[in-house]
Short mmCIF file of C-alpha atoms and ligand atoms in Angstrom, two decimals:
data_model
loop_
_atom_site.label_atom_id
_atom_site.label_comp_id
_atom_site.label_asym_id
_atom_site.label_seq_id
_atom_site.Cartn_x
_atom_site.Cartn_y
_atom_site.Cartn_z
CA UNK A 1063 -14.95 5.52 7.44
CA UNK A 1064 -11.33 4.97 8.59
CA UNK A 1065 -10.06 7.55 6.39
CA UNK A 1066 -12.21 10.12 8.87
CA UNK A 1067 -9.68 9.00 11.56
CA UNK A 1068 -6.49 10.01 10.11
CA UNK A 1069 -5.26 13.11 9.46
CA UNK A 1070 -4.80 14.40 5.88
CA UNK A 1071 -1.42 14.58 6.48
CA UNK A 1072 -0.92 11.06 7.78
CA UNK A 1073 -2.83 10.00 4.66
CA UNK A 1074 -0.53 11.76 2.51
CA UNK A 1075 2.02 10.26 4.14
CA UNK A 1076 0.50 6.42 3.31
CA UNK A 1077 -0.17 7.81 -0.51
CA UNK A 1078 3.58 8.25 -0.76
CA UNK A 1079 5.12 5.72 1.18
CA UNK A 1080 4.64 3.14 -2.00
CA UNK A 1081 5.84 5.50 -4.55
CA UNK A 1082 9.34 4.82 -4.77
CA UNK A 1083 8.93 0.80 -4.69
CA UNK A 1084 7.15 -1.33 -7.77
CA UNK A 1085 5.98 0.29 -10.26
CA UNK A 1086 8.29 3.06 -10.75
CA UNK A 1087 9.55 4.53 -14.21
CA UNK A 1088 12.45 2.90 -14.92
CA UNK A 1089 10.23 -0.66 -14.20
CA UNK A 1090 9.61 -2.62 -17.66
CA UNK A 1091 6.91 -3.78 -18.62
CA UNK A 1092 5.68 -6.28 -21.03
CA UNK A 1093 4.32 -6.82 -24.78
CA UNK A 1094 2.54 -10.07 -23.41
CA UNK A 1095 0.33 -8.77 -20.45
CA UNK A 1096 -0.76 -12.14 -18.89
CA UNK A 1097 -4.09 -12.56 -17.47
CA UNK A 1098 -5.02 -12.29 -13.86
CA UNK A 1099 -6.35 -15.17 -12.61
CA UNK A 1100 -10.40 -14.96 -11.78
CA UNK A 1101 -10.94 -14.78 -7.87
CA UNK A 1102 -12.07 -17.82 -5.95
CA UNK A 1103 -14.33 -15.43 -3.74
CA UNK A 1104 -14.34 -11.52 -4.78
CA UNK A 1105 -17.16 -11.26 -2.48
CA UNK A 1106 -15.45 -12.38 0.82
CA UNK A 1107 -14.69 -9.38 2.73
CA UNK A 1108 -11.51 -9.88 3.26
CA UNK A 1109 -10.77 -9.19 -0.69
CA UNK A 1110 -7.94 -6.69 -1.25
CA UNK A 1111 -9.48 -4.03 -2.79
CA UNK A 1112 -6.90 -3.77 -5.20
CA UNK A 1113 -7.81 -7.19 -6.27
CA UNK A 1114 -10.83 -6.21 -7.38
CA UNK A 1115 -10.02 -2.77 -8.17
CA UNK A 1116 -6.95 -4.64 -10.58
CA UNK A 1117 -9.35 -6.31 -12.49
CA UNK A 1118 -11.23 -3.87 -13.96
CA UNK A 1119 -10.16 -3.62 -17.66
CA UNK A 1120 -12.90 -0.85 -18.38
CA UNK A 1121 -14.08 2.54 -16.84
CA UNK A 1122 -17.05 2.25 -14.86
CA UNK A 1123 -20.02 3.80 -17.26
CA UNK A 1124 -21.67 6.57 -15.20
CA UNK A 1125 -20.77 10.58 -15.10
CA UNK A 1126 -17.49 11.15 -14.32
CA UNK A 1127 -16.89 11.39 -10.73
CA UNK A 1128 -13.93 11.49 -8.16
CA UNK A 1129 -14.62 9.82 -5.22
CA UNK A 1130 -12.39 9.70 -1.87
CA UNK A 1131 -8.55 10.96 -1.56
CA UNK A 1132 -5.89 10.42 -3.33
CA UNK A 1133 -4.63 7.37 -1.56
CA UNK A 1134 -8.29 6.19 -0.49
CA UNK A 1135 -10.67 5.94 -3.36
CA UNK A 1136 -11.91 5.64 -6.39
CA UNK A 1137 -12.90 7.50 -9.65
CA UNK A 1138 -16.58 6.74 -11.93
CA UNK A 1139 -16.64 8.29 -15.56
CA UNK A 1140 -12.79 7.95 -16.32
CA UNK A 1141 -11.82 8.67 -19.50
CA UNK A 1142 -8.60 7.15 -21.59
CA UNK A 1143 -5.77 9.63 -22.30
CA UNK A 1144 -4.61 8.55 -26.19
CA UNK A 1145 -1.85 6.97 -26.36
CA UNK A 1146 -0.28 9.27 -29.01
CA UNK A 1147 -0.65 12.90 -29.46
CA UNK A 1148 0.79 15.90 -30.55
CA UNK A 1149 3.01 16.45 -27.77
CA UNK A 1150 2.90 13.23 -25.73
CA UNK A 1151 3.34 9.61 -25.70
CA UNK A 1152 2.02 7.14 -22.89
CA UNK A 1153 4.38 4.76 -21.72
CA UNK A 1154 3.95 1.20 -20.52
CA UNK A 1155 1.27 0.37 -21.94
CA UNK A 1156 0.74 -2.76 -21.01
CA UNK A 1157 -0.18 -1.19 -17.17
CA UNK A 1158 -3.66 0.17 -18.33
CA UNK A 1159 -2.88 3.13 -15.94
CA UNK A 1160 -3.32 5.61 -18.75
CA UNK A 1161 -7.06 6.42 -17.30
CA UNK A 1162 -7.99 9.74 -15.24
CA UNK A 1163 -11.05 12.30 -14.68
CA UNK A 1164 -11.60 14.10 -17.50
CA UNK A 1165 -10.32 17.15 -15.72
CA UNK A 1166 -6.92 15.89 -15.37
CA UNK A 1167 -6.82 13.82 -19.34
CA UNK A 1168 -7.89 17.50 -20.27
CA UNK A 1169 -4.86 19.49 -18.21
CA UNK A 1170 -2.30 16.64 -19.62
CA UNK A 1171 -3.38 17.07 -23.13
CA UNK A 1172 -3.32 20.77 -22.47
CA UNK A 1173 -0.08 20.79 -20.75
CA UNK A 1174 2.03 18.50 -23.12
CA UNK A 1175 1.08 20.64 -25.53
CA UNK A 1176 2.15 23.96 -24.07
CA UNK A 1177 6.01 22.06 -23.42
CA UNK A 1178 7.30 22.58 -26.87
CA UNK A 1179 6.80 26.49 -26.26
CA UNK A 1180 8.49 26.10 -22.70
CA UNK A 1181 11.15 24.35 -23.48
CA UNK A 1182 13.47 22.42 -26.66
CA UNK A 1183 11.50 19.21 -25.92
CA UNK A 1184 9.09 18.01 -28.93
CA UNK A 1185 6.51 16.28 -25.63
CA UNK A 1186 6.00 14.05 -22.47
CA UNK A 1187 6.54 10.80 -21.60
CA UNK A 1188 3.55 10.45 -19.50
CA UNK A 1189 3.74 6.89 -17.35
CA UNK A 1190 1.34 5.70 -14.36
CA UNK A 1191 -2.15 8.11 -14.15
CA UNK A 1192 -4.83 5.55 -12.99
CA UNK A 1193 -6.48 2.24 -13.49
CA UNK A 1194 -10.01 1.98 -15.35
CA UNK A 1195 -11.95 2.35 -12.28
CA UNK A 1196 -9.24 4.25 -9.81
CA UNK A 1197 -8.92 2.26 -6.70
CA UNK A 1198 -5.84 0.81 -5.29
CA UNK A 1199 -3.38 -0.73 -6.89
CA UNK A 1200 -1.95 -4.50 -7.45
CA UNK A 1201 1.94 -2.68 -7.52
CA UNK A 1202 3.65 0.02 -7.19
CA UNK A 1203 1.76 3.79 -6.11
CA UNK A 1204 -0.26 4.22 -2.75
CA UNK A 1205 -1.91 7.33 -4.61
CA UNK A 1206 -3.68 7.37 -8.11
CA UNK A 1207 -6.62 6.36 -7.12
CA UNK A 1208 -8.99 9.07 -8.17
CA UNK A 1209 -8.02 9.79 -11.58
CA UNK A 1210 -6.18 13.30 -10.56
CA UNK A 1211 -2.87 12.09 -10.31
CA UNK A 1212 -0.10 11.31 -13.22
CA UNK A 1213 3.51 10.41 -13.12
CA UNK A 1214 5.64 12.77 -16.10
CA UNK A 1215 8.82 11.06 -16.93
CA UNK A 1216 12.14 13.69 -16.36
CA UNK A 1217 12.93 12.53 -20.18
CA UNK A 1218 11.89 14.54 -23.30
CA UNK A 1219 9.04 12.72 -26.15
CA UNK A 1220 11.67 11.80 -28.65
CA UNK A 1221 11.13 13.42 -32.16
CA UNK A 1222 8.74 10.24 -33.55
CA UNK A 1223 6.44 7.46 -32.15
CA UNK A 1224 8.05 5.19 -30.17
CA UNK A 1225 7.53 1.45 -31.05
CA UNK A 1226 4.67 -0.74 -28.55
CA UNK A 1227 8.64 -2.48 -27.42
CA UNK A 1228 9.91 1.06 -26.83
CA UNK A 1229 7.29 2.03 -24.63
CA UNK A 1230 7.51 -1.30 -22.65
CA UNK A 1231 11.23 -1.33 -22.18
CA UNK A 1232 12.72 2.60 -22.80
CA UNK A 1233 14.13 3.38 -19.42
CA UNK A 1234 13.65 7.02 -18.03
CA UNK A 1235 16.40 9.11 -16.53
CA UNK A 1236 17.48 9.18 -13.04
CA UNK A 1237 18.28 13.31 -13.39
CA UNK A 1238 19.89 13.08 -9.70
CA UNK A 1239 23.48 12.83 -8.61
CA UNK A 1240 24.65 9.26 -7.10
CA UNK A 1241 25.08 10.70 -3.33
CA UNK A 1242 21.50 11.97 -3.70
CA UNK A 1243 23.16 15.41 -2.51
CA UNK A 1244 22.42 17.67 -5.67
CA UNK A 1245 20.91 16.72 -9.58
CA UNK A 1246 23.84 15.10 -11.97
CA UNK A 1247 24.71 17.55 -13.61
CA UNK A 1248 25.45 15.62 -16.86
CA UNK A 1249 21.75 14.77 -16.89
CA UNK A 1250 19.54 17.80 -15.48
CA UNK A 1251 19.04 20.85 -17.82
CA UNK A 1252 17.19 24.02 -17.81
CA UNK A 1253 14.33 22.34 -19.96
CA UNK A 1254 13.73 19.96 -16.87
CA UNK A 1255 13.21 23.23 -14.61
CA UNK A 1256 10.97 24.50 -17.44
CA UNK A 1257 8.41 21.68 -17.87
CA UNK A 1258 8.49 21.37 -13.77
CA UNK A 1259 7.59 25.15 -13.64
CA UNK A 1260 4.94 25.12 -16.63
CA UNK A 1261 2.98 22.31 -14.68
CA UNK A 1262 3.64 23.90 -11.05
CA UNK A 1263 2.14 27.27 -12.36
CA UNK A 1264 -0.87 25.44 -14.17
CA UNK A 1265 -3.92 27.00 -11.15
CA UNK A 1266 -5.41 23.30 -11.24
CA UNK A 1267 -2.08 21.49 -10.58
CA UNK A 1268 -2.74 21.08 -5.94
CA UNK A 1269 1.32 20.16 -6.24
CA UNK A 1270 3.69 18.43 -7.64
CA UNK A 1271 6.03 15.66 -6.08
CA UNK A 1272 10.00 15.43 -7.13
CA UNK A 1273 13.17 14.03 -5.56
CA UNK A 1274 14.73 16.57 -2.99
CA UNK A 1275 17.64 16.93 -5.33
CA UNK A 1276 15.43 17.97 -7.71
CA UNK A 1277 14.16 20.92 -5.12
CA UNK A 1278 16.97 21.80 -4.57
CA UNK A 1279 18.45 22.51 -8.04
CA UNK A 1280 14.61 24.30 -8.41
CA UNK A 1281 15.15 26.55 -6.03
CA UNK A 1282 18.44 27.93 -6.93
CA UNK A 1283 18.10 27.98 -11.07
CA UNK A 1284 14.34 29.03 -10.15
CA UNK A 1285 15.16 33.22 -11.61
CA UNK A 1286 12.45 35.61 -11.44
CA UNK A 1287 9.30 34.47 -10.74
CA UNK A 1288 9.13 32.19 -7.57
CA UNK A 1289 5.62 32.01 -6.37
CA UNK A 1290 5.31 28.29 -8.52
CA UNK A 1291 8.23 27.22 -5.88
CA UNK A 1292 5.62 26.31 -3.30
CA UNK A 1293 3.98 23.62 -4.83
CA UNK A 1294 6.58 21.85 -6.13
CA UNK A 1295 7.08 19.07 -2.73
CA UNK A 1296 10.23 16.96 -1.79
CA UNK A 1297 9.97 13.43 -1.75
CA UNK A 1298 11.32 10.01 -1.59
CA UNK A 1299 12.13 8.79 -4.95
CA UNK A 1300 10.80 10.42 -8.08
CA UNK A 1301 14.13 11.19 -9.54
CA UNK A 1302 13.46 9.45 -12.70
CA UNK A 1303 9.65 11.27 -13.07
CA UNK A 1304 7.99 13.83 -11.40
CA UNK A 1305 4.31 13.95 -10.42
CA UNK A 1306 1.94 15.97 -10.62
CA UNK A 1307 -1.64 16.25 -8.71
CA UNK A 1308 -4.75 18.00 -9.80
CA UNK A 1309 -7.47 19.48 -7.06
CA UNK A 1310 -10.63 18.35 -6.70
CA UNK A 1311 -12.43 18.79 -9.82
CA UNK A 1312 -15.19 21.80 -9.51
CA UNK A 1313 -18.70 21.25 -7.62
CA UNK A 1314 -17.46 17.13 -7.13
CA UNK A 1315 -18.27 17.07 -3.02
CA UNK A 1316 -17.20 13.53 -2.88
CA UNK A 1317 -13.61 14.52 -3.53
CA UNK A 1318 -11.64 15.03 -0.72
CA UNK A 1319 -9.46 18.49 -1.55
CA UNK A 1320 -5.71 17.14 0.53
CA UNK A 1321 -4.98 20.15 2.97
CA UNK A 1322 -3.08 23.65 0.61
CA UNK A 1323 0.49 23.54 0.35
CA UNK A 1324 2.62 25.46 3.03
CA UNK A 1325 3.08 29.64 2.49
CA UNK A 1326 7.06 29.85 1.10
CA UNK A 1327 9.08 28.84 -1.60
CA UNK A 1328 10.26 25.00 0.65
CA UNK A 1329 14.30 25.63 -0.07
CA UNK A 1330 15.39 26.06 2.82
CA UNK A 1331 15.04 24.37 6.63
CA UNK A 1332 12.34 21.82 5.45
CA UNK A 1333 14.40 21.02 2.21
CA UNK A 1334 17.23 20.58 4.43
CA UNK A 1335 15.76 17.75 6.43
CA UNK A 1336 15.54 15.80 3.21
CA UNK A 1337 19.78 15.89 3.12
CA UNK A 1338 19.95 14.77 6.60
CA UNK A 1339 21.70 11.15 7.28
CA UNK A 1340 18.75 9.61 8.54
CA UNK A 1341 16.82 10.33 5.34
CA UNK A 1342 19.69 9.83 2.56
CA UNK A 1343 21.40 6.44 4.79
CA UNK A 1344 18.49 5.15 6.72
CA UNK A 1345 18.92 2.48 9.18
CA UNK A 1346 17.49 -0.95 7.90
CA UNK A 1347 14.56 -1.63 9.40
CA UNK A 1348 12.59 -5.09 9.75
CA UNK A 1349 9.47 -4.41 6.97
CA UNK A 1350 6.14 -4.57 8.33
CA UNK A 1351 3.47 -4.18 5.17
CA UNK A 1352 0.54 -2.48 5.97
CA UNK A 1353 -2.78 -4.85 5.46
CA UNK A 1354 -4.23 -3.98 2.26
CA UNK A 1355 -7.56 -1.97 1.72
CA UNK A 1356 -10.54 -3.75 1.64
CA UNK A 1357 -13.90 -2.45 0.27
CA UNK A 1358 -15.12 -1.81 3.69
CA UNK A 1359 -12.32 1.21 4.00
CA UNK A 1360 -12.88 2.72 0.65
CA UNK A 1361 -15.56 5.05 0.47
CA UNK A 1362 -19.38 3.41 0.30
CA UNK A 1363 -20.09 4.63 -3.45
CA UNK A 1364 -16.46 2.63 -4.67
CA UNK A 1365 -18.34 -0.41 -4.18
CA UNK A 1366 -20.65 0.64 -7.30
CA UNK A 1367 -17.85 2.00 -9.20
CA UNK A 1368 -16.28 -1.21 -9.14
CA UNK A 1369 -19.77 -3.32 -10.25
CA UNK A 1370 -20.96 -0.83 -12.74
CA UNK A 1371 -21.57 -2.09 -16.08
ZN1 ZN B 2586 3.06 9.23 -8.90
#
């Protein structure tokens, strides 16, 4: 398996590289979902996984099941999370993405609930956690395949259900400042820090990506208690939503644990590379897009995950 051949790291590096393109937040979506169109030949090799993967409207019925990494897999068993609850909304509905493992539909549900005691907002926005049946993905996220990752938007649940329209169109907030230096101030408060922290000290949250900006303002407001500081990672994009990643789900040994996070709190020489010209102005480069997945380099057992019924 290909995935054998590259380091965790390098495979982290691939989950990521997608995140801050399609699919992001602030992207609408739609009330009318249209359709895909039925493949010619699903069963030619050369199918994108995330073809197939895309077209799956359903969880696959069997136990529930993680299977691969983050960026290279699949997930068996997912379950829905409700699109209304006591403390959370999911947004965009018109994505599907609203499946994961039970593990992590059980930590959300647990987690948007413990936010009103955290801080003054009612809930979570929660946007992208996985398709039906994991796998790759027809836009936006590298990652979110397995059913333990889920995007948290950086804006409060307003006080009421938000329309189907709402949910489709609301934008989320950008909370960082237009040089990409520091958070806006107008726009980042101390309930942001709060939710961040309550998810960053949950023990089944692995870590947790936001915008370096973001990091930043972490580590300074952070206060007293600083051990959560490690798991909360810099990366490109998510300034509008952070997100969060579960571990491996207890006794699963087809889930692929990505490597612990670094000893220290990250705020300073590490963070620092993040403010460096190179990263904030990078040179335009020509795009090369990395051939899709097929089912070949997804883990054997995806390719009964995806034909399940
Ligand atoms: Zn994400």
């Amino acid at each position: 398996m290909l995935l054998g051949l590259v380091s965790k790291r390098t495979a982290l590096a691939l989950a990521c590289a997608a995140m801050a393109g399609a699919g992001s937040a602030q992207e609408r979506g739609t009330l009318e979902p249209k359709p895909l169109p039925q493949l010619a030949h699903p069963e030619d090799p050369a199918t994108p996984a995330k073809e197939l993967f895309g077209r799956q409207a359903e969880a696959a019925p069997l136990a529930a099941r993680t299977i691969g990494f983050y960026s290279r897999g699949c997930l068996a068993g997912g379950r829905a999370l409700p699109v209304n609850g006591p403390a959370w909304a999911v947004m965009r509905l018109s994505r599907n993405r609203n499946w994961g493992h039970p593990a992590l539909i059980a930590f959300l549900e647990r987690f948007a609930r413990r936010v009103p005691s955290v801080s003054h907002w009612p809930g979570i926005l929660v946007g992208d956690l996985s398709q039906p049946r994991g796998g790759p993905m027809l836009t936006g996220h590298a990652s979110h395949q397995i059913g333990l990752d889920a995007d948290i938007w950086l804006t409060p649940m307003p006080n009421r259900e938000l329309s189907r329209y709402e949910r489709e169109e609301m934008s989320a907030v950008n909370v960082v400042r237009a040089d990409r230096l520091d958070v806006d101030p107008a726009k980042w408060t101390p309930d942001h820090l709060a939710v961040v922290k309550a998810a960053a000290q949950a023990p089944e949250v692995q870590r947790i990506f936001v915008n370096a900006a973001i990091k930043k303002a972490i580590c300074r407001e952070a206060g007293g208690d600083r051990s959560w500081l490690t798991k909360v990672r810099p990366y490109y994009g998510h300034d509008y939503h952070f997100h969060v990643r579960l571990v491996c789900p207890e006794g699963e040994d087809a889930c692929r644990d990505q490597d612990p996070v670094p000893p220290g709190e990250g705020c300073d020489g590490s963070l620092a590379y993040w403010f460096s010209d190179r990263v904030l102005h990078p040179k335009p480069a020509p795009i090369r897009p990395r051939p899709p997945l097929t089912m070949a380099q997804m883990p054997a057992e995806c390719r009964s995950v995806l034909l399940a019924k």
